[in-house]
Amino acid sequence: MTPQPGALPTTPLRTVEYLLPSVPAGVAKTRSLVRTELAGWGLHGAIDDCLLIVSELVTNAIRYGGSAYALRLEDREGQLYGEVFDPGEGEPRPCSPDLNALSGRGLQIVAAIAADWGVTSVSGGKVVWFALACTA
């Protein structure tokens, strides 16, 4: 996975990566891993926002991305950076579902919560990345 140029001002203090199968239970498993890792890093204030963002991105990766996905989190001195890689084609874009739609708002949620986010095409797929301001 390749970080977004310009989005990462410092070297990570801590990094964790997971490779997980694209199965519906993967969303809950990923949330559990994120909660445990961020609590261990002392980033309690970032847990809820990160869980919501990661849930949305992993749901998209499972739905559209292929047989597996990778998650990386980095603690960067006041900024939490995350990536979800999947081998699927296409670039996710926010859409405007009608009021009665049951889905289609995930990237709007990501954009509302994250300090920054984007999509980077990489060999073999894409990375959807995000950054959150956080303090220990």
XYZ file of C-alpha atoms in Angstrom:
136
model
C 0.000 0.000 0.000
C 1.231 3.461 -0.810
C 0.508 6.462 1.423
C -0.972 9.560 -0.163
C 1.833 12.053 -0.900
C 1.620 15.182 1.200
C -0.893 13.712 3.640
C 1.715 12.321 6.029
C 3.935 14.937 7.664
C 5.833 12.640 10.026
C 7.244 9.148 10.353
C 4.794 6.804 12.074
C 5.283 6.165 15.776
C 3.367 2.889 15.445
C 1.984 0.910 12.525
C -0.229 -2.150 12.300
C -1.417 -4.050 9.237
C -4.015 -6.775 8.819
C -4.912 -8.925 5.814
C -8.465 -10.232 6.112
C -10.830 -12.286 3.939
C -13.766 -10.503 2.309
C -16.575 -12.078 4.280
C -19.472 -10.293 6.027
C -18.062 -11.183 9.458
C -14.924 -9.264 8.443
C -16.488 -5.929 9.364
C -17.024 -6.945 12.991
C -13.589 -8.601 13.149
C -11.946 -5.454 11.774
C -13.780 -3.227 14.275
C -12.569 -5.443 17.110
C -8.964 -5.295 15.873
C -9.112 -1.485 15.485
C -10.628 -0.952 18.935
C -7.985 -3.138 20.588
C -5.074 -1.567 18.699
C -6.078 2.070 19.243
C -6.790 1.456 22.926
C -3.327 -0.097 23.240
C -1.830 2.982 21.609
C -3.710 5.230 24.057
C -5.730 6.867 21.261
C -9.084 6.486 23.014
C -10.432 9.752 21.580
C -10.041 8.500 18.004
C -11.623 5.083 18.449
C -15.267 5.892 17.652
C -14.514 7.983 14.560
C -11.985 5.459 13.293
C -14.417 2.571 13.843
C -17.100 4.309 11.825
C -14.747 5.161 8.955
C -13.161 1.712 8.871
C -16.594 0.056 8.989
C -17.708 2.001 5.928
C -14.503 1.361 3.973
C -14.336 -2.338 4.844
C -18.001 -2.806 3.939
C -17.238 -1.350 0.504
C -14.129 -3.531 0.152
C -16.132 -6.645 1.008
C -19.004 -5.695 -1.282
C -16.994 -4.568 -4.322
C -13.325 -5.368 -3.820
C -12.604 -9.045 -4.220
C -11.582 -11.970 -2.048
C -9.521 -10.126 0.580
C -8.659 -6.662 1.847
C -5.858 -5.131 3.861
C -6.099 -2.531 6.611
C -3.198 -0.408 7.802
C -3.248 2.094 10.662
C -0.449 4.495 11.579
C -0.070 6.720 14.634
C 1.683 9.865 13.388
C 2.052 12.244 16.365
C -1.408 13.763 16.566
C -2.717 12.213 13.366
C -4.149 8.762 12.795
C -3.697 7.602 9.219
C -5.520 4.576 7.824
C -5.782 2.695 4.565
C -8.015 -0.032 3.210
C -6.604 -1.799 0.152
C -8.688 -4.082 -2.039
C -7.996 -5.660 -5.434
C -11.272 -4.494 -6.976
C -11.467 -2.367 -10.080
C -12.984 1.085 -10.252
C -12.726 4.088 -8.010
C -15.246 4.624 -5.229
C -16.995 7.977 -5.326
C -19.514 9.582 -3.003
C -23.022 9.407 -4.374
C -26.303 11.075 -3.540
C -28.844 8.367 -2.717
C -32.492 9.316 -2.426
C -33.948 9.777 1.045
C -35.384 6.246 1.188
C -32.213 4.451 0.073
C -30.835 1.932 2.562
C -27.221 2.353 1.443
C -24.943 4.647 -0.536
C -23.908 7.121 2.164
C -20.652 5.521 3.343
C -18.198 7.846 1.625
C -20.265 10.870 2.670
C -19.840 9.689 6.253
C -16.097 9.226 5.743
C -15.796 12.731 4.255
C -17.751 14.250 7.157
C -15.612 12.630 9.866
C -12.096 12.449 8.416
C -9.760 15.441 8.352
C -8.835 14.235 4.856
C -9.418 11.173 2.695
C -8.961 9.973 -0.852
C -8.452 7.107 -3.252
C -5.136 6.070 -4.778
C -4.842 3.565 -7.625
C -2.089 1.040 -6.992
C -0.837 -2.034 -8.784
C -3.436 -4.735 -8.317
C -6.211 -2.542 -6.934
C -6.824 0.626 -4.972
C -6.257 2.182 -1.561
C -8.883 4.288 0.153
C -7.049 6.299 2.794
C -8.082 8.652 5.580
C -6.536 10.866 8.218
C -7.970 11.803 11.606
C -6.660 14.374 14.032
C -6.161 12.699 17.402
C -4.515 13.070 20.762
C -3.529 10.480 23.321
